mmCIF file of N, CA and C in Angstrom:
data_model
loop_
_atom_site.group_PDB
_atom_site.id
_atom_site.type_symbol
_atom_site.label_atom_id
_atom_site.label_comp_id
_atom_site.label_asym_id
_atom_site.label_seq_id
_atom_site.Cartn_x
_atom_site.Cartn_y
_atom_site.Cartn_z
ATOM 1 N N UNK A 1 18.191 125.673 91.890
ATOM 2 C CA UNK A 1 19.311 124.921 90.367
ATOM 3 C C UNK A 1 18.230 125.829 89.318
ATOM 4 N N UNK A 2 19.451 125.999 88.466
ATOM 5 C CA UNK A 2 19.507 126.952 87.413
ATOM 6 C C UNK A 2 18.638 125.988 86.225
ATOM 7 N N UNK A 3 18.522 127.006 85.315
ATOM 8 C CA UNK A 3 17.893 126.027 84.043
ATOM 9 C C UNK A 3 19.106 125.530 83.239
ATOM 10 N N UNK A 4 19.196 124.312 82.333
ATOM 11 C CA UNK A 4 19.908 123.746 81.587
ATOM 12 C C UNK A 4 20.324 124.664 80.423
ATOM 13 N N UNK A 5 21.673 124.805 80.174
ATOM 14 C CA UNK A 5 21.750 125.482 78.760
ATOM 15 C C UNK A 5 21.458 124.819 77.996
ATOM 16 N N UNK A 6 20.366 124.780 77.103
ATOM 17 C CA UNK A 6 20.187 124.064 75.861
ATOM 18 C C UNK A 6 21.188 124.351 74.552
ATOM 19 N N UNK A 7 21.312 125.412 74.562
ATOM 20 C CA UNK A 7 22.245 125.907 73.341
ATOM 21 C C UNK A 7 23.480 125.031 73.215
ATOM 22 N N UNK A 8 23.938 124.819 74.321
ATOM 23 C CA UNK A 8 25.381 123.796 74.162
ATOM 24 C C UNK A 8 24.990 122.209 73.807
ATOM 25 N N UNK A 9 23.874 121.698 74.069
ATOM 26 C CA UNK A 9 23.448 120.445 73.837
ATOM 27 C C UNK A 9 23.760 120.067 72.132
ATOM 28 N N UNK A 10 23.908 118.872 72.093
ATOM 29 C CA UNK A 10 24.281 118.380 70.537
ATOM 30 C C UNK A 10 22.877 118.421 70.008
ATOM 31 N N UNK A 11 23.113 118.235 68.599
ATOM 32 C CA UNK A 11 21.629 118.204 67.849
ATOM 33 C C UNK A 11 20.784 116.879 68.368
ATOM 34 N N UNK A 12 21.337 115.627 68.513
ATOM 35 C CA UNK A 12 20.987 114.607 68.919
ATOM 36 C C UNK A 12 21.227 114.295 70.283
ATOM 37 N N UNK A 13 20.022 113.972 71.390
ATOM 38 C CA UNK A 13 20.412 113.881 72.668
ATOM 39 C C UNK A 13 19.424 112.750 72.964
ATOM 40 N N UNK A 14 20.127 111.838 74.016
ATOM 41 C CA UNK A 14 19.554 110.291 74.281
ATOM 42 C C UNK A 14 18.222 110.823 75.094
ATOM 43 N N UNK A 15 17.398 109.849 75.017
ATOM 44 C CA UNK A 15 16.203 110.028 75.434
ATOM 45 C C UNK A 15 15.849 110.339 77.131
ATOM 46 N N UNK A 16 17.166 109.386 77.471
ATOM 47 C CA UNK A 16 17.056 109.565 79.361
ATOM 48 C C UNK A 16 17.725 110.918 79.557
ATOM 49 N N UNK A 17 18.655 111.466 79.011
ATOM 50 C CA UNK A 17 19.124 112.587 79.303
ATOM 51 C C UNK A 17 18.035 113.795 79.080
ATOM 52 N N UNK A 18 17.346 113.703 77.811
ATOM 53 C CA UNK A 18 16.258 114.584 78.051
ATOM 54 C C UNK A 18 15.369 114.659 78.858
ATOM 55 N N UNK A 19 15.042 113.311 79.318
ATOM 56 C CA UNK A 19 13.972 113.160 80.515
ATOM 57 C C UNK A 19 14.669 113.858 81.845
ATOM 58 N N UNK A 20 16.090 113.999 82.024
ATOM 59 C CA UNK A 20 16.354 114.730 82.975
ATOM 60 C C UNK A 20 16.467 115.832 82.831
ATOM 61 N N UNK A 21 16.733 116.386 81.784
ATOM 62 C CA UNK A 21 16.488 117.837 81.407
ATOM 63 C C UNK A 21 15.224 118.477 81.956
ATOM 64 N N UNK A 22 14.187 117.658 80.946
ATOM 65 C CA UNK A 22 13.062 118.223 81.494
ATOM 66 C C UNK A 22 12.656 118.306 82.816
ATOM 67 N N UNK A 23 12.629 117.481 83.676
ATOM 68 C CA UNK A 23 12.701 117.453 84.957
ATOM 69 C C UNK A 23 13.352 118.647 85.750
ATOM 70 N N UNK A 24 14.790 118.565 85.287
ATOM 71 C CA UNK A 24 15.602 120.068 85.641
ATOM 72 C C UNK A 24 14.743 121.247 85.607
ATOM 73 N N UNK A 25 14.252 121.241 84.548
ATOM 74 C CA UNK A 25 13.497 122.469 83.874
ATOM 75 C C UNK A 25 12.322 122.844 84.825
ATOM 76 N N UNK A 26 11.329 121.737 85.167
ATOM 77 C CA UNK A 26 10.435 121.932 85.830
ATOM 78 C C UNK A 26 10.657 122.333 87.156
ATOM 79 N N UNK A 27 11.831 121.778 87.993
ATOM 80 C CA UNK A 27 11.925 122.146 89.257
ATOM 81 C C UNK A 27 12.992 123.212 89.547
ATOM 82 N N UNK A 28 13.714 123.913 88.395
ATOM 83 C CA UNK A 28 14.297 125.288 88.282
ATOM 84 C C UNK A 28 13.350 126.471 88.734
ATOM 85 N N UNK A 29 14.431 126.934 89.581
ATOM 86 C CA UNK A 29 14.262 128.516 90.064
ATOM 87 C C UNK A 29 14.368 129.516 89.045
ATOM 88 N N UNK A 30 13.167 129.829 88.143
ATOM 89 C CA UNK A 30 13.788 130.605 86.968
ATOM 90 C C UNK A 30 12.361 131.275 86.662
ATOM 91 N N UNK A 31 12.405 132.267 85.916
ATOM 92 C CA UNK A 31 10.925 133.050 85.544
ATOM 93 C C UNK A 31 10.504 132.135 84.628
ATOM 94 N N UNK A 32 9.075 131.991 84.456
ATOM 95 C CA UNK A 32 8.262 131.056 83.966
ATOM 96 C C UNK A 32 8.454 131.248 82.284
ATOM 97 N N UNK A 33 8.789 132.453 81.954
ATOM 98 C CA UNK A 33 9.007 132.563 80.348
ATOM 99 C C UNK A 33 10.491 131.806 80.030
ATOM 100 N N UNK A 34 11.188 131.802 80.794
ATOM 101 C CA UNK A 34 12.642 131.206 80.607
ATOM 102 C C UNK A 34 12.257 129.702 80.492
ATOM 103 N N UNK A 35 11.757 129.063 81.439
ATOM 104 C CA UNK A 35 11.061 127.740 81.451
ATOM 105 C C UNK A 35 10.560 127.376 80.127
ATOM 106 N N UNK A 36 9.877 128.217 80.030
ATOM 107 C CA UNK A 36 8.821 127.726 78.398
ATOM 108 C C UNK A 36 9.755 127.719 77.325
ATOM 109 N N UNK A 37 10.800 128.733 77.267
ATOM 110 C CA UNK A 37 11.686 128.894 76.213
ATOM 111 C C UNK A 37 12.595 127.427 76.115
ATOM 112 N N UNK A 38 12.858 127.131 77.195
ATOM 113 C CA UNK A 38 14.237 125.847 77.331
ATOM 114 C C UNK A 38 13.021 124.490 77.070
ATOM 115 N N UNK A 39 11.887 124.425 77.546
ATOM 116 C CA UNK A 39 10.830 123.643 77.365
ATOM 117 C C UNK A 39 10.742 123.320 75.522
ATOM 118 N N UNK A 40 10.558 124.326 75.060
ATOM 119 C CA UNK A 40 10.510 124.239 73.720
ATOM 120 C C UNK A 40 11.564 123.534 72.829
ATOM 121 N N UNK A 41 12.653 124.200 73.227
ATOM 122 C CA UNK A 41 14.082 123.565 72.998
ATOM 123 C C UNK A 41 14.196 122.127 72.938
ATOM 124 N N UNK A 42 13.905 121.697 74.204
ATOM 125 C CA UNK A 42 13.907 120.196 74.764
ATOM 126 C C UNK A 42 12.809 119.558 73.882
ATOM 127 N N UNK A 43 11.738 119.810 73.951
ATOM 128 C CA UNK A 43 10.608 119.186 73.184
ATOM 129 C C UNK A 43 10.938 118.972 71.688
ATOM 130 N N UNK A 44 11.572 119.966 71.110
ATOM 131 C CA UNK A 44 11.854 119.916 69.719
ATOM 132 C C UNK A 44 12.904 118.459 69.660
ATOM 133 N N UNK A 45 14.015 118.679 70.581
ATOM 134 C CA UNK A 45 15.035 117.693 70.525
ATOM 135 C C UNK A 45 14.330 115.909 70.864
ATOM 136 N N UNK A 46 13.277 116.218 71.898
ATOM 137 C CA UNK A 46 12.480 115.016 72.118
ATOM 138 C C UNK A 46 12.115 114.332 70.746
ATOM 139 N N UNK A 47 11.105 115.419 70.119
ATOM 140 C CA UNK A 47 10.531 114.748 68.738
ATOM 141 C C UNK A 47 11.175 114.218 67.934
ATOM 142 N N UNK A 48 12.552 114.814 67.906
ATOM 143 C CA UNK A 48 13.585 114.189 67.071
ATOM 144 C C UNK A 48 14.204 112.751 67.193
ATOM 145 N N UNK A 49 13.845 112.338 68.369
ATOM 146 C CA UNK A 49 14.265 110.984 68.796
ATOM 147 C C UNK A 49 13.118 110.139 68.319
ATOM 148 N N UNK A 50 12.021 110.578 68.101
ATOM 149 C CA UNK A 50 11.026 109.446 67.464
ATOM 150 C C UNK A 50 10.409 108.759 68.756
ATOM 151 N N UNK A 51 10.748 109.056 70.246
ATOM 152 C CA UNK A 51 10.306 108.064 70.951
ATOM 153 C C UNK A 51 9.351 109.186 71.908
ATOM 154 N N UNK A 52 8.318 108.503 72.308
ATOM 155 C CA UNK A 52 7.382 109.280 73.503
ATOM 156 C C UNK A 52 7.760 109.409 74.812
ATOM 157 N N UNK A 53 8.144 110.918 75.312
ATOM 158 C CA UNK A 53 8.186 110.847 76.886
ATOM 159 C C UNK A 53 7.464 109.828 77.628
ATOM 160 N N UNK A 54 8.087 109.523 79.076
ATOM 161 C CA UNK A 54 6.959 108.547 79.748
ATOM 162 C C UNK A 54 5.961 109.366 80.199
ATOM 163 N N UNK A 55 4.888 108.434 80.561
ATOM 164 C CA UNK A 55 3.654 109.066 80.991
ATOM 165 C C UNK A 55 3.525 110.080 82.310
ATOM 166 N N UNK A 56 4.844 109.918 83.136
ATOM 167 C CA UNK A 56 4.632 110.562 84.045
ATOM 168 C C UNK A 56 5.476 111.870 84.045
ATOM 169 N N UNK A 57 6.390 111.962 83.072
ATOM 170 C CA UNK A 57 6.695 113.197 82.817
ATOM 171 C C UNK A 57 6.045 114.002 82.054
ATOM 172 N N UNK A 58 5.106 112.988 80.964
ATOM 173 C CA UNK A 58 4.035 113.942 80.321
ATOM 174 C C UNK A 58 3.160 114.570 81.230
ATOM 175 N N UNK A 59 2.748 114.031 82.241
ATOM 176 C CA UNK A 59 1.924 114.550 83.399
ATOM 177 C C UNK A 59 2.507 115.809 84.108
ATOM 178 N N UNK A 60 3.758 115.753 84.325
ATOM 179 C CA UNK A 60 4.393 116.858 84.850
ATOM 180 C C UNK A 60 4.776 118.056 84.075
ATOM 181 N N UNK A 61 4.866 117.763 82.862
ATOM 182 C CA UNK A 61 4.960 119.143 81.927
ATOM 183 C C UNK A 61 3.445 119.451 81.583
ATOM 184 N N UNK A 62 2.293 118.452 81.367
ATOM 185 C CA UNK A 62 1.171 118.868 81.558
ATOM 186 C C UNK A 62 0.739 119.517 82.644
ATOM 187 N N UNK A 63 1.034 119.561 83.753
ATOM 188 C CA UNK A 63 0.599 120.140 84.974
ATOM 189 C C UNK A 63 1.380 121.597 84.763
ATOM 190 N N UNK A 64 2.282 121.639 84.532
ATOM 191 C CA UNK A 64 3.171 123.003 84.779
ATOM 192 C C UNK A 64 2.402 123.543 83.352
ATOM 193 N N UNK A 65 2.212 123.584 82.119
ATOM 194 C CA UNK A 65 1.545 124.071 81.039
ATOM 195 C C UNK A 65 0.205 124.583 81.623
ATOM 196 N N UNK A 66 -0.522 123.509 82.328
ATOM 197 C CA UNK A 66 -1.731 124.032 82.531
ATOM 198 C C UNK A 66 -1.993 125.197 83.483
ATOM 199 N N UNK A 67 -1.089 125.160 84.291
ATOM 200 C CA UNK A 67 -0.699 126.180 85.297
ATOM 201 C C UNK A 67 -0.535 127.331 85.064
ATOM 202 N N UNK A 68 0.187 127.442 83.989
ATOM 203 C CA UNK A 68 1.089 128.462 83.367
ATOM 204 C C UNK A 68 0.250 129.202 82.569
ATOM 205 N N UNK A 69 -0.419 128.581 81.636
ATOM 206 C CA UNK A 69 -1.155 129.024 80.620
ATOM 207 C C UNK A 69 -2.185 130.371 80.864
ATOM 208 N N UNK A 70 -2.167 131.475 80.297
ATOM 209 C CA UNK A 70 -2.697 132.704 80.115
ATOM 210 C C UNK A 70 -3.552 132.635 79.122
ATOM 211 N N UNK A 71 -5.180 132.266 79.146
ATOM 212 C CA UNK A 71 -6.027 132.413 77.786
ATOM 213 C C UNK A 71 -5.811 133.435 77.043
ATOM 214 N N UNK A 72 -5.497 134.746 77.466
ATOM 215 C CA UNK A 72 -5.267 136.056 76.852
ATOM 216 C C UNK A 72 -4.372 136.351 76.373
ATOM 217 N N UNK A 73 -3.000 135.569 76.073
ATOM 218 C CA UNK A 73 -1.812 135.890 75.555
ATOM 219 C C UNK A 73 -1.807 134.718 74.623
ATOM 220 N N UNK A 74 -1.647 135.448 73.236
ATOM 221 C CA UNK A 74 -1.510 134.694 72.281
ATOM 222 C C UNK A 74 0.106 134.194 71.880
ATOM 223 N N UNK A 75 1.028 135.022 72.162
ATOM 224 C CA UNK A 75 2.470 134.232 71.995
ATOM 225 C C UNK A 75 2.610 133.482 72.895
ATOM 226 N N UNK A 76 2.107 133.320 74.188
ATOM 227 C CA UNK A 76 2.594 132.378 74.971
ATOM 228 C C UNK A 76 1.734 131.055 74.712
ATOM 229 N N UNK A 77 0.604 131.149 74.164
ATOM 230 C CA UNK A 77 -0.309 129.962 73.415
ATOM 231 C C UNK A 77 0.390 128.995 72.630
ATOM 232 N N UNK A 78 0.811 130.170 71.788
ATOM 233 C CA UNK A 78 1.637 129.328 70.482
ATOM 234 C C UNK A 78 2.814 128.385 70.886
ATOM 235 N N UNK A 79 3.395 129.062 71.986
ATOM 236 C CA UNK A 79 4.943 128.474 72.356
ATOM 237 C C UNK A 79 4.431 127.198 73.150
ATOM 238 N N UNK A 80 3.393 127.408 73.960
ATOM 239 C CA UNK A 80 2.862 125.895 74.686
ATOM 240 C C UNK A 80 2.129 125.077 73.658
ATOM 241 N N UNK A 81 1.524 125.593 72.852
ATOM 242 C CA UNK A 81 0.954 124.451 71.900
ATOM 243 C C UNK A 81 2.409 123.749 71.223
ATOM 244 N N UNK A 82 3.217 124.322 70.782
ATOM 245 C CA UNK A 82 4.216 124.072 70.333
ATOM 246 C C UNK A 82 4.874 122.528 71.115
ATOM 247 N N UNK A 83 5.140 122.890 72.329
ATOM 248 C CA UNK A 83 5.490 122.018 73.320
ATOM 249 C C UNK A 83 4.313 120.911 73.203
ATOM 250 N N UNK A 84 3.019 121.227 73.365
ATOM 251 C CA UNK A 84 1.874 119.913 73.656
ATOM 252 C C UNK A 84 2.180 119.373 72.154
ATOM 253 N N UNK A 85 2.440 119.965 71.333
ATOM 254 C CA UNK A 85 2.235 119.023 69.873
ATOM 255 C C UNK A 85 3.344 118.130 69.759
ATOM 256 N N UNK A 86 4.502 118.379 70.080
ATOM 257 C CA UNK A 86 5.807 118.019 69.791
ATOM 258 C C UNK A 86 6.091 116.762 70.752
ATOM 259 N N UNK A 87 5.329 116.818 71.910
ATOM 260 C CA UNK A 87 5.278 115.784 72.888
ATOM 261 C C UNK A 87 4.022 115.107 73.273
ATOM 262 N N UNK A 88 2.932 115.577 72.253
ATOM 263 C CA UNK A 88 1.672 114.743 72.482
ATOM 264 C C UNK A 88 1.006 114.707 73.729
ATOM 265 N N UNK A 89 0.769 115.858 74.299
ATOM 266 C CA UNK A 89 0.538 116.060 75.690
ATOM 267 C C UNK A 89 -1.101 116.612 75.700
ATOM 268 N N UNK A 90 -1.995 114.933 75.739
ATOM 269 C CA UNK A 90 -3.401 114.826 75.651
ATOM 270 C C UNK A 90 -3.949 115.895 76.780
ATOM 271 N N UNK A 91 -3.373 115.722 78.033
ATOM 272 C CA UNK A 91 -3.878 116.400 78.976
ATOM 273 C C UNK A 91 -4.249 118.238 78.822
ATOM 274 N N UNK A 92 -2.945 118.410 78.357
ATOM 275 C CA UNK A 92 -2.825 120.020 77.915
ATOM 276 C C UNK A 92 -3.926 120.543 77.104
ATOM 277 N N UNK A 93 -3.775 119.472 75.720
ATOM 278 C CA UNK A 93 -4.831 119.869 74.523
ATOM 279 C C UNK A 93 -6.230 119.736 75.033
ATOM 280 N N UNK A 94 -6.354 118.860 75.705
ATOM 281 C CA UNK A 94 -7.901 118.928 76.197
ATOM 282 C C UNK A 94 -8.269 120.066 77.213
ATOM 283 N N UNK A 95 -7.294 120.589 77.830
ATOM 284 C CA UNK A 95 -7.745 121.988 78.392
ATOM 285 C C UNK A 95 -7.723 122.737 78.002
ATOM 286 N N UNK A 96 -6.877 123.107 76.797
ATOM 287 C CA UNK A 96 -7.047 124.222 75.846
ATOM 288 C C UNK A 96 -8.278 124.022 75.157
ATOM 289 N N UNK A 97 -8.608 123.002 74.253
ATOM 290 C CA UNK A 97 -9.902 123.008 73.807
ATOM 291 C C UNK A 97 -11.152 123.254 74.560
ATOM 292 N N UNK A 98 -10.924 122.578 75.723
ATOM 293 C CA UNK A 98 -12.298 122.986 76.678
ATOM 294 C C UNK A 98 -12.288 124.488 76.964
ATOM 295 N N UNK A 99 -11.211 125.230 77.128
ATOM 296 C CA UNK A 99 -10.905 126.264 77.722
ATOM 297 C C UNK A 99 -11.335 127.581 76.848
ATOM 298 N N UNK A 100 -11.181 127.110 75.408
ATOM 299 C CA UNK A 100 -11.307 127.980 74.158
ATOM 300 C C UNK A 100 -12.775 128.352 73.870
ATOM 301 N N UNK A 101 -13.500 127.559 74.858
ATOM 302 C CA UNK A 101 -14.960 127.703 74.530
ATOM 303 C C UNK A 101 -15.413 128.995 75.486
ATOM 304 N N UNK A 102 -14.448 129.342 76.376
ATOM 305 C CA UNK A 102 -14.687 130.129 77.448
ATOM 306 C C UNK A 102 -14.710 131.551 77.214
ATOM 307 N N UNK A 103 -15.298 132.380 77.543
ATOM 308 C CA UNK A 103 -15.438 134.134 77.302
ATOM 309 C C UNK A 103 -14.156 134.607 77.959
ATOM 310 N N UNK A 104 -13.084 133.882 78.765
ATOM 311 C CA UNK A 104 -12.175 134.217 79.191
ATOM 312 C C UNK A 104 -11.422 134.325 78.113
ATOM 313 N N UNK A 105 -11.236 133.410 77.055
ATOM 314 C CA UNK A 105 -10.343 132.929 75.978
ATOM 315 C C UNK A 105 -10.587 133.900 75.095
ATOM 316 N N UNK A 106 -9.041 134.902 74.908
ATOM 317 C CA UNK A 106 -8.984 135.941 73.534
ATOM 318 C C UNK A 106 -9.585 135.201 72.191
ATOM 319 N N UNK A 107 -10.086 135.858 71.341
ATOM 320 C CA UNK A 107 -10.716 135.425 70.260
ATOM 321 C C UNK A 107 -9.391 134.802 69.196
ATOM 322 N N UNK A 108 -8.036 135.526 69.494
ATOM 323 C CA UNK A 108 -7.013 134.999 68.832
ATOM 324 C C UNK A 108 -6.432 133.574 69.031
ATOM 325 N N UNK A 109 -6.672 133.738 70.549
ATOM 326 C CA UNK A 109 -6.050 132.397 71.185
ATOM 327 C C UNK A 109 -7.051 131.624 70.895
ATOM 328 N N UNK A 110 -8.246 131.466 70.885
ATOM 329 C CA UNK A 110 -9.178 130.614 70.312
ATOM 330 C C UNK A 110 -8.769 129.743 69.122
ATOM 331 N N UNK A 111 -8.491 131.115 68.007
ATOM 332 C CA UNK A 111 -8.633 130.467 66.841
ATOM 333 C C UNK A 111 -7.181 129.552 66.627
ATOM 334 N N UNK A 112 -6.250 130.332 67.530
ATOM 335 C CA UNK A 112 -4.457 129.569 67.719
ATOM 336 C C UNK A 112 -5.160 127.979 68.124
ATOM 337 N N UNK A 113 -5.777 127.963 69.094
ATOM 338 C CA UNK A 113 -6.381 126.228 69.624
ATOM 339 C C UNK A 113 -6.746 125.488 68.746
ATOM 340 N N UNK A 114 -7.878 126.107 67.974
ATOM 341 C CA UNK A 114 -8.576 125.314 66.744
ATOM 342 C C UNK A 114 -7.934 124.909 65.865
ATOM 343 N N UNK A 115 -6.749 125.742 65.360
ATOM 344 C CA UNK A 115 -5.944 125.480 64.095
ATOM 345 C C UNK A 115 -5.026 124.617 64.596
ATOM 346 N N UNK A 116 -4.345 124.497 65.705
ATOM 347 C CA UNK A 116 -3.588 123.764 66.227
ATOM 348 C C UNK A 116 -4.198 121.998 66.561
ATOM 349 N N UNK A 117 -5.315 122.235 66.965
ATOM 350 C CA UNK A 117 -6.190 120.942 67.056
ATOM 351 C C UNK A 117 -6.251 120.350 65.826
ATOM 352 N N UNK A 118 -6.598 121.035 64.448
ATOM 353 C CA UNK A 118 -6.870 120.706 63.330
ATOM 354 C C UNK A 118 -5.213 119.962 62.692
ATOM 355 N N UNK A 119 -4.291 120.831 63.249
ATOM 356 C CA UNK A 119 -3.181 119.998 62.958
ATOM 357 C C UNK A 119 -2.680 118.991 63.598
ATOM 358 N N UNK A 120 -2.923 118.528 64.784
ATOM 359 C CA UNK A 120 -2.484 117.803 65.523
ATOM 360 C C UNK A 120 -3.021 116.538 65.230
ATOM 361 N N UNK A 121 -4.734 116.684 65.118
ATOM 362 C CA UNK A 121 -5.449 115.555 64.593
ATOM 363 C C UNK A 121 -6.156 115.564 66.180
ATOM 364 N N UNK A 122 -6.882 114.025 65.916
ATOM 365 C CA UNK A 122 -7.972 114.007 66.960
ATOM 366 C C UNK A 122 -6.890 113.257 68.228
ATOM 367 N N UNK A 123 -7.817 113.280 69.702
ATOM 368 C CA UNK A 123 -6.948 112.945 70.822
ATOM 369 C C UNK A 123 -7.290 111.000 70.884
ATOM 370 N N UNK A 124 -6.275 110.498 71.314
ATOM 371 C CA UNK A 124 -5.193 110.994 71.747
ATOM 372 C C UNK A 124 -3.978 111.435 70.969
ATOM 373 N N UNK A 125 -3.206 112.322 70.945
ATOM 374 C CA UNK A 125 -2.259 112.937 70.266
ATOM 375 C C UNK A 125 -1.169 112.266 69.702
ATOM 376 N N UNK A 126 -0.697 112.166 68.647
ATOM 377 C CA UNK A 126 0.306 111.384 68.140
ATOM 378 C C UNK A 126 1.395 112.524 67.596
ATOM 379 N N UNK A 127 2.621 112.707 67.859
ATOM 380 C CA UNK A 127 3.527 113.352 67.647
ATOM 381 C C UNK A 127 3.965 113.116 65.982
ATOM 382 N N UNK A 128 3.782 111.649 65.778
ATOM 383 C CA UNK A 128 4.622 111.116 64.726
ATOM 384 C C UNK A 128 3.535 110.882 63.484
ATOM 385 N N UNK A 129 2.275 111.477 63.739
ATOM 386 C CA UNK A 129 1.065 111.107 62.901
ATOM 387 C C UNK A 129 1.821 111.232 61.520
ATOM 388 N N UNK A 130 1.592 110.074 60.521
ATOM 389 C CA UNK A 130 1.803 110.256 59.399
ATOM 390 C C UNK A 130 3.500 110.056 58.900
ATOM 391 N N UNK A 131 3.940 109.670 60.044
ATOM 392 C CA UNK A 131 5.345 109.578 59.625
ATOM 393 C C UNK A 131 5.748 107.865 60.088
ATOM 394 N N UNK A 132 4.761 107.121 60.312
ATOM 395 C CA UNK A 132 5.035 105.773 60.557
ATOM 396 C C UNK A 132 5.677 104.854 59.351
ATOM 397 N N UNK A 133 4.673 105.475 58.552
ATOM 398 C CA UNK A 133 5.444 104.326 57.249
ATOM 399 C C UNK A 133 6.619 104.698 56.792
ATOM 400 N N UNK A 134 7.364 105.912 57.190
ATOM 401 C CA UNK A 134 8.554 106.378 56.565
ATOM 402 C C UNK A 134 9.428 106.228 57.847
ATOM 403 N N UNK A 135 9.031 106.229 58.963
ATOM 404 C CA UNK A 135 10.309 106.212 60.343
ATOM 405 C C UNK A 135 11.204 105.058 59.683
ATOM 406 N N UNK A 136 12.326 105.192 60.293
ATOM 407 C CA UNK A 136 13.049 104.193 60.312
ATOM 408 C C UNK A 136 13.714 103.527 58.654
ATOM 409 N N UNK A 137 13.271 104.099 57.625
ATOM 410 C CA UNK A 137 13.420 103.486 56.525
ATOM 411 C C UNK A 137 14.425 104.402 55.708
ATOM 412 N N UNK A 138 15.193 104.183 54.978
ATOM 413 C CA UNK A 138 16.178 104.765 54.409
ATOM 414 C C UNK A 138 15.489 105.889 53.150
ATOM 415 N N UNK A 139 16.048 106.900 53.192
ATOM 416 C CA UNK A 139 15.303 107.631 51.787
ATOM 417 C C UNK A 139 16.018 107.963 50.616
#
């Protein structure tokens, strides 16, 4: 199976369709870096639905992220943290925080993780923190 072409998707995509697209990415035969690129796009679209993904899908995406993450690769870490933040993936953020203390983790990667942790707030992650008061209200 190939990766879905996210560049042809409309700005707004229904949650059920996004969940299928996430599943398609995880099962696709494609380079990991390409999967990450598509997951970033899908995570952004999911974030704009103002709905959380299902716990099962969150676990599947976290499993992929946790298996993929290279603690010495800053650009990859930044991309994965974007996905984690947009989807509120507690399991991946917990792993990043725990491994950030390891000597195997590059100093710049550690700094990026700690900065993201401050930005995202405490666990459990809420990708919509600070928006509850205004969500759904006319501007």
